[in-house]
Coordinates of C-alpha atoms and ligand atoms in Angstrom, one line a residue:
M1214 CA 78.5 100.7 91.7
R1215 CA 80.0 98.5 89.0
W1216 CA 83.2 96.6 89.6
S1217 CA 85.5 94.8 87.2
T1218 CA 85.1 91.1 87.5
S1219 CA 88.4 89.4 86.5
S1220 CA 90.4 88.2 89.5
T1221 CA 93.2 86.4 87.6
P1222 CA 96.5 88.2 88.0
P1223 CA 98.6 88.2 84.9
S1224 CA 101.8 86.2 85.3
T1225 CA 105.2 87.9 85.2
P1226 CA 107.3 85.4 83.2
G1227 CA 111.0 85.3 84.2
C1228 CA 110.5 88.0 86.8
A1229 CA 113.3 87.7 89.4
V1230 CA 112.4 90.7 91.5
P1231 CA 110.1 90.0 94.5
E1232 CA 106.5 90.5 93.7
P1233 CA 105.1 93.8 95.0
I1234 CA 102.6 93.6 97.9
L1235 CA 100.2 95.8 95.8
D1236 CA 100.1 96.1 92.1
V1237 CA 97.5 98.6 90.8
R1238 CA 96.9 98.5 87.1
D1239 CA 95.0 101.0 85.0
L1240 CA 92.6 102.0 87.8
T1241 CA 89.9 104.3 86.5
V1242 CA 87.0 105.7 88.6
R1243 CA 84.2 107.7 87.2
F1244 CA 81.1 109.1 88.7
R1245 CA 77.9 109.8 86.8
T1246 CA 76.6 113.2 87.9
R1247 CA 74.0 115.6 86.8
R1248 CA 76.6 117.8 85.2
G1249 CA 78.2 114.9 83.3
I1250 CA 80.8 112.1 83.9
V1251 CA 83.4 113.0 86.5
T1252 CA 86.7 111.1 85.9
A1253 CA 88.3 111.1 89.3
V1254 CA 91.0 108.6 88.6
D1255 CA 92.2 108.1 85.0
G1256 CA 94.2 105.0 84.3
L1257 CA 96.4 105.0 87.5
S1258 CA 99.1 102.3 87.8
F1259 CA 101.6 101.9 90.6
T1260 CA 103.1 99.2 92.8
V1261 CA 104.1 99.1 96.5
A1262 CA 106.9 96.8 97.6
Q1263 CA 107.1 94.8 100.8
G1264 CA 108.1 97.1 103.7
E1265 CA 108.1 100.2 101.6
V1266 CA 106.6 103.7 102.3
L1267 CA 105.1 105.2 99.1
G1268 CA 104.3 108.9 99.4
I1269 CA 101.5 110.1 97.1
V1270 CA 101.3 113.8 96.5
G1271 CA 99.2 116.0 94.3
E1272 CA 96.9 119.0 94.4
S1273 CA 93.4 118.9 95.9
G1274 CA 91.1 117.0 93.6
S1275 CA 93.8 115.0 91.9
G1276 CA 92.2 111.7 92.9
K1277 CA 94.3 110.6 95.8
S1278 CA 91.5 109.8 98.2
V1279 CA 89.1 108.3 95.6
S1280 CA 91.8 105.9 94.4
M1281 CA 92.6 104.7 98.0
M1282 CA 88.9 104.5 99.0
T1283 CA 88.4 102.5 95.8
L1284 CA 91.1 100.0 96.8
M1285 CA 89.5 99.6 100.2
R1286 CA 86.1 99.2 98.4
L1287 CA 84.7 102.2 100.4
I1288 CA 83.2 104.0 97.5
R1289 CA 79.5 103.5 98.1
D1290 CA 78.2 105.9 95.5
P1291 CA 75.8 103.9 93.2
N1292 CA 76.8 106.2 90.3
A1293 CA 80.5 105.2 90.5
S1294 CA 82.0 102.9 88.0
V1295 CA 85.4 101.3 88.6
T1296 CA 87.7 99.5 86.1
G1297 CA 91.2 98.2 86.5
H1298 CA 92.9 95.8 88.8
A1299 CA 94.6 95.9 92.2
Y1300 CA 96.5 92.8 92.9
F1301 CA 97.2 92.4 96.6
R1302 CA 99.6 89.8 98.0
G1303 CA 98.5 88.9 101.5
R1304 CA 100.6 87.5 104.3
D1305 CA 99.5 84.0 103.1
L1306 CA 101.2 85.0 99.8
E1307 CA 98.0 84.5 97.9
V1308 CA 97.4 87.2 95.3
R1309 CA 93.9 88.6 95.1
D1310 CA 92.4 91.3 92.9
L1311 CA 90.9 93.7 95.5
L1312 CA 88.5 95.1 92.9
A1313 CA 87.0 91.8 92.1
L1314 CA 86.8 90.1 95.5
P1315 CA 83.4 89.3 97.0
E1316 CA 82.4 91.7 99.7
S1317 CA 82.7 89.1 102.4
E1318 CA 86.3 88.2 101.5
M1319 CA 87.1 92.0 101.3
R1320 CA 85.7 92.5 104.8
G1321 CA 88.0 89.7 106.0
L1322 CA 91.0 91.5 104.6
C1323 CA 90.2 95.0 105.8
G1324 CA 91.7 95.5 109.2
R1325 CA 93.6 92.2 109.3
E1326 CA 95.7 92.7 106.0
I1327 CA 94.9 96.2 104.9
A1328 CA 94.0 99.1 107.2
M1329 CA 93.3 102.8 106.5
I1330 CA 93.8 105.9 108.5
F1331 CA 91.7 108.9 107.6
Q1332 CA 92.4 112.6 107.8
D1333 CA 89.6 113.0 110.4
P1334 CA 89.8 110.4 113.2
M1335 CA 86.1 110.9 114.0
T1336 CA 85.2 109.2 110.6
S1337 CA 86.6 106.0 112.1
L1338 CA 85.9 106.4 115.8
T1339 CA 82.4 106.0 117.0
P1340 CA 81.6 108.7 119.7
V1341 CA 79.3 106.4 121.7
Y1342 CA 81.8 103.6 122.5
T1343 CA 85.0 103.7 124.6
V1344 CA 88.2 103.6 122.5
G1345 CA 89.2 100.4 124.2
W1346 CA 86.0 98.7 123.2
Q1347 CA 86.4 99.9 119.6
I1348 CA 90.0 98.6 119.3
A1349 CA 89.0 95.3 121.1
E1350 CA 86.1 94.8 118.6
Q1351 CA 88.6 95.3 115.7
V1352 CA 90.7 92.5 117.2
R1353 CA 87.8 90.2 117.8
A1354 CA 86.5 90.7 114.3
H1355 CA 89.6 88.9 113.0
E1356 CA 90.9 86.7 115.8
R1357 CA 89.3 84.3 118.2
V1358 CA 90.2 85.9 121.6
T1359 CA 88.3 86.6 124.8
K1360 CA 87.0 90.1 125.5
K1361 CA 89.6 90.5 128.3
A1362 CA 92.5 89.5 126.0
A1363 CA 91.3 91.9 123.3
L1364 CA 91.0 94.7 125.8
D1365 CA 94.5 94.0 127.1
R1366 CA 95.7 94.1 123.5
A1367 CA 94.0 97.4 123.1
A1368 CA 95.7 98.8 126.1
G1369 CA 99.1 97.5 124.9
M1370 CA 98.5 99.1 121.5
L1371 CA 97.6 102.5 123.1
G1372 CA 100.8 102.3 125.1
E1373 CA 102.7 101.5 121.9
V1374 CA 101.4 104.6 120.1
G1375 CA 102.5 106.8 123.0
I1376 CA 99.3 107.3 125.0
P1377 CA 100.1 107.6 128.7
D1378 CA 98.2 105.5 131.3
P1379 CA 96.6 103.3 128.6
A1380 CA 94.9 100.9 131.2
R1381 CA 92.7 103.8 132.3
R1382 CA 92.3 105.5 129.0
I1383 CA 90.9 102.5 127.2
H1384 CA 87.7 103.2 129.2
Q1385 CA 87.4 106.7 127.9
Y1386 CA 85.4 108.0 124.9
P1387 CA 86.8 109.7 121.8
H1388 CA 85.7 113.2 122.9
E1389 CA 87.9 112.8 126.0
F1390 CA 91.0 112.7 123.8
S1391 CA 92.7 115.6 122.0
G1392 CA 93.0 115.7 118.2
G1393 CA 96.5 114.3 118.2
M1394 CA 95.6 111.7 120.7
R1395 CA 92.6 110.6 118.6
Q1396 CA 94.9 110.3 115.6
R1397 CA 97.1 108.0 117.7
V1398 CA 94.0 106.0 118.7
M1399 CA 93.2 105.6 115.1
I1400 CA 96.7 104.5 114.3
A1401 CA 96.5 102.0 117.2
M1402 CA 93.3 100.7 115.8
A1403 CA 94.7 100.4 112.3
L1404 CA 97.8 98.6 113.5
T1405 CA 96.2 96.3 116.0
C1406 CA 96.0 93.4 113.6
N1407 CA 99.5 94.1 112.2
P1408 CA 98.2 94.8 108.7
A1409 CA 100.5 94.0 105.8
L1410 CA 99.5 97.4 104.2
L1411 CA 98.6 100.6 105.9
I1412 CA 97.0 103.4 103.9
A1413 CA 97.2 106.8 105.6
D1414 CA 95.2 109.6 103.9
E1415 CA 96.6 112.9 105.2
P1416 CA 96.9 111.6 108.7
T1417 CA 98.6 114.7 110.0
T1418 CA 97.0 117.6 108.1
A1419 CA 94.8 118.8 111.0
L1420 CA 97.6 118.6 113.6
D1421 CA 100.2 121.1 114.8
V1422 CA 103.7 120.6 113.6
T1423 CA 105.0 119.0 116.8
T1424 CA 102.3 116.4 116.9
Q1425 CA 102.6 115.9 113.2
A1426 CA 106.3 115.0 113.6
Q1427 CA 105.4 112.6 116.4
I1428 CA 102.7 110.9 114.4
L1429 CA 105.0 110.5 111.4
D1430 CA 107.8 109.1 113.6
L1431 CA 105.3 106.7 115.0
I1432 CA 104.1 105.4 111.6
R1433 CA 107.7 105.0 110.6
R1434 CA 108.7 103.1 113.8
L1435 CA 105.7 100.9 113.8
Q1436 CA 106.1 100.2 110.1
A1437 CA 109.8 99.2 110.6
A1438 CA 108.9 97.0 113.7
H1439 CA 106.1 95.2 111.9
G1440 CA 107.5 95.2 108.4
S1441 CA 104.3 96.7 107.0
S1442 CA 104.1 98.6 103.7
V1443 CA 102.6 102.1 103.9
I1444 CA 100.9 104.4 101.4
L1445 CA 101.0 107.9 102.8
I1446 CA 98.9 110.6 101.1
T1447 CA 99.9 114.2 101.8
H1448 CA 100.1 117.7 100.2
D1449 CA 103.4 118.2 102.0
M1450 CA 106.6 117.5 100.0
G1451 CA 108.5 118.0 103.3
V1452 CA 106.6 115.1 104.9
V1453 CA 107.3 113.0 101.8
S1454 CA 111.0 113.8 101.9
E1455 CA 111.2 112.7 105.5
I1456 CA 109.3 109.5 105.5
A1457 CA 108.9 108.0 102.0
D1458 CA 111.0 105.5 100.1
R1459 CA 109.3 106.2 96.8
V1460 CA 107.1 109.0 95.5
L1461 CA 104.1 109.1 93.2
V1462 CA 103.1 112.5 91.9
M1463 CA 99.4 112.6 90.8
Y1464 CA 97.9 115.1 88.5
A1465 CA 94.2 115.1 87.3
G1466 CA 93.8 111.5 88.3
R1467 CA 96.9 110.3 86.5
V1468 CA 100.5 109.6 87.3
A1469 CA 102.7 112.6 86.4
E1470 CA 105.9 111.1 87.9
Q1471 CA 106.9 108.3 90.1
G1472 CA 110.2 106.9 91.3
P1473 CA 112.6 106.5 94.3
K1474 CA 112.5 109.5 96.6
S1475 CA 116.1 110.5 95.9
A1476 CA 115.5 110.5 92.2
V1477 CA 112.3 112.4 92.3
F1478 CA 113.7 115.0 94.7
H1479 CA 117.2 115.4 93.1
R1480 CA 116.3 114.8 89.4
P1481 CA 112.6 115.6 89.0
Q1482 CA 111.5 115.1 85.4
H1483 CA 108.0 116.5 85.1
P1484 CA 107.3 120.3 85.0
Y1485 CA 104.5 119.8 87.5
T1486 CA 106.9 118.1 90.0
W1487 CA 109.3 121.1 89.4
G1488 CA 106.5 123.4 90.4
L1489 CA 105.7 121.4 93.5
L1490 CA 109.3 121.2 94.6
S1491 CA 109.9 124.9 94.0
S1492 CA 107.0 125.8 96.3
V1493 CA 108.6 124.1 99.3
P1494 CA 110.1 126.7 101.7
N1495 CA 113.9 126.8 101.9
T1496 CA 114.8 126.4 105.5
R1497 CA 118.6 126.5 104.9
G1498 CA 118.9 130.2 105.2
G1499 CA 119.7 132.6 102.3
R1500 CA 117.6 135.5 101.1
V1501 CA 113.9 135.2 101.8
R1502 CA 111.9 135.1 98.6
R1503 CA 108.2 134.9 98.0
L1504 CA 107.1 131.3 97.6
P1505 CA 106.5 130.4 93.9
V1506 CA 103.1 129.1 92.8
I1507 CA 102.0 127.0 89.9
P1508 CA 99.8 129.3 87.8
G1509 CA 96.3 128.3 86.9
A1510 CA 94.2 125.5 88.3
P1511 CA 93.8 121.8 87.7
P1512 CA 91.4 120.8 84.9
S1513 CA 87.8 120.1 85.8
P1514 CA 87.3 116.3 86.1
L1515 CA 84.3 116.8 83.9
E1516 CA 86.5 117.6 81.0
I1517 CA 89.2 115.0 80.6
A1518 CA 91.1 115.8 77.5
E1519 CA 93.2 113.5 75.4
S1520 CA 96.1 115.9 75.6
C1521 CA 98.6 116.3 78.5
A1522 CA 96.4 117.2 81.5
F1523 CA 99.1 119.7 82.7
G1524 CA 99.2 121.4 79.3
P1525 CA 97.0 124.5 80.1
R1526 CA 99.4 125.4 83.0
C1527 CA 102.7 124.5 81.3
R1528 CA 104.5 127.0 79.2
L1529 CA 106.8 124.3 77.9
R1530 CA 103.9 122.7 76.0
H1531 CA 104.4 122.1 72.4
D1532 CA 102.6 120.4 69.5
A1533 CA 103.3 116.9 70.8
C1534 CA 101.5 117.7 74.0
A1535 CA 98.1 117.5 72.2
V1536 CA 98.4 113.8 72.7
R1537 CA 98.4 112.3 76.1
P1538 CA 101.9 111.4 77.1
A1539 CA 102.6 107.8 78.1
L1540 CA 104.7 107.0 81.2
G1541 CA 108.3 106.6 80.2
G1542 CA 111.7 106.8 81.7
T1543 CA 114.6 104.9 83.0
G1544 CA 114.1 101.9 85.3
D1545 CA 112.0 102.7 88.3
H1546 CA 111.8 106.5 87.7
V1547 CA 109.1 107.3 85.2
D1548 CA 107.1 110.4 84.2
A1549 CA 104.4 111.4 81.6
C1550 CA 105.9 114.3 79.6
W1551 CA 106.9 114.7 76.0
L1552 CA 110.0 116.9 76.6
P1553 CA 113.3 115.3 75.5
R1554 CA 114.9 113.9 78.6
D1555 CA 118.3 115.4 77.9
D1556 CA 116.9 118.9 77.8
R1557 CA 114.8 118.9 80.9
Q1558 CA 117.4 119.7 83.6
Q1559 CA 118.6 122.6 81.5
L1560 CA 115.0 123.9 81.1
R1561 CA 114.5 123.5 84.9
L1562 CA 117.7 125.4 85.6
Q1563 CA 116.6 128.2 83.2
I1564 CA 113.3 128.5 85.0
A1565 CA 115.0 128.7 88.4
Q1566 CA 117.5 131.3 87.2
A1567 CA 114.7 133.4 85.7
A1568 CA 112.9 133.3 89.0
V1569 CA 115.9 134.3 91.0
R1570 CA 116.6 137.2 88.6
R1571 CA 113.1 138.5 89.0
D1572 CA 112.8 137.5 92.6
Q1573 CA 109.2 136.9 92.0
P1574 CA 107.1 133.7 91.7
D1575 CA 109.0 131.4 89.3
D1576 CA 105.8 130.2 87.7
L1577 CA 106.3 128.1 84.6
E1578 CA 104.3 130.7 82.7
G1579 CA 106.8 133.4 82.9
A1580 CA 110.0 131.6 83.3
T1581 CA 110.4 130.5 79.7
Q1582 CA 109.3 133.8 78.1
Ligands
ATP1083 N1 80.9 110.8 94.8 C1 81.4 111.6 93.9 N2 80.7 112.1 92.9 C2 81.3 113.0 92.0 N3 82.6 113.4 92.1 C3 83.3 112.9 93.1 C4 82.8 112.0 94.1 N4 83.8 111.7 94.9 C5 84.9 112.4 94.5 N5 84.6 113.1 93.4 C6 85.5 114.0 92.7 O1 86.7 113.2 92.4 C7 87.8 114.1 92.3 C8 89.0 113.5 93.1 O2 88.6 113.6 94.5 P1 89.6 113.2 95.7 O3 88.8 113.3 96.9 O4 90.2 111.9 95.4 O5 90.7 114.3 95.6 P2 92.0 114.4 96.5 O6 93.2 114.3 95.6 O7 92.0 113.4 97.6 O8 91.9 115.9 97.1 P3 92.3 116.5 98.5 O9 93.8 116.7 98.5 O10 91.5 117.7 98.6 O11 91.9 115.5 99.6 C9 87.4 115.5 92.8 O12 87.2 116.3 91.7 C10 86.1 115.2 93.5 O13 85.2 116.3 93.4
SF4_1084 S1 103.8 116.9 78.0 FE1 104.0 119.0 77.3 S2 102.4 120.1 78.4 FE2 102.7 118.2 79.5 S3 104.2 118.6 81.1 FE3 105.3 117.9 79.3 S4 105.9 119.8 78.2 FE4 104.3 120.3 79.6
MG1085 MG1 91.8 113.6 99.7

């Protein structure tokens, strides 16, 4: 795997706002495959502020996991090539480019400063060791403490994430825990060293709704208690609306839209975000309608066009869309679309009205005909 080598963060002259804890710039990840070059992440830029929860949403294959695994330096594929920067400000206030750090320094940061929770807890938990041992080892990898102190810490952490009788359960193996409990164990392990940044990649997808709500509540409470920042990846706009402070909508490895949650939910600007939001079930009553879908499928990552990636699915496309739109907008709320800003809410309204009239999927294809 090739990594970019520069580790010097560009200065921000006259910048009065606090530096973000993570500043990702122009991250691109490509894989050389037999069928050609797969562009999984295509010039992704975003920031995460101190104590903030950033929700990342997007369809399957949009590059959410690859981008996060790249930040954690977990992409082991020798055919991967990575460019861009990911400036991370640790608790010591030193800024480091995660993509250019030597492996040894990166290992020192992982767990202590940055931790990741995966969709499947068994990818992080080893079946042959007790959960207490695994959490204690995580502590001892970063702190000089005795085994006994580390095990006590593990029990305390299990209690904090809501596992009953933690002093007994630290001696049990992962298979003795239910799916939701294992997810809690993984959260306990991730939070043991009080990381400045927690990355959670679909941490609740495999869980029932009750457990999902408990896990989300847990992440939120622990994040508030420890002042950590969180990146939460999910397919579920409902989850984002509950837990995120800001939202990043990804499409085909790029940013389609990002901004504060209230802005993205109340004044979404990108036709793809409109589609995502209109496919969220309405739980406030009213007539039951079939859930709308976005027609078509995301483009193949083997064929990255220089046009708007959403173009083939967007009936609002026009001549300008043959050129890749740059991110633009007002303040913190930006999107990549050529439509005139003043016209967008009107167009969205027309689409919604057309869907109600037909009482059928308000896909973007049909709504503007
Ligand atoms: N090692 C690899 N070699 C080739 N292509 C890869 C490799 N790893 C990931 N990809 C491709 O990169 C793209 C992005 O994958 P990624 O796992 O980031 O998607 P995702 O947004 O996390 O999707 P999901 O919501 O299903 O988890 C996909 O098209 C995937 O097939
Ligand atoms: S740039 Fe064009 S094709 Fe892309 S979302 Fe906007 S209108 Fe649709
Ligand atoms: Mg994924």
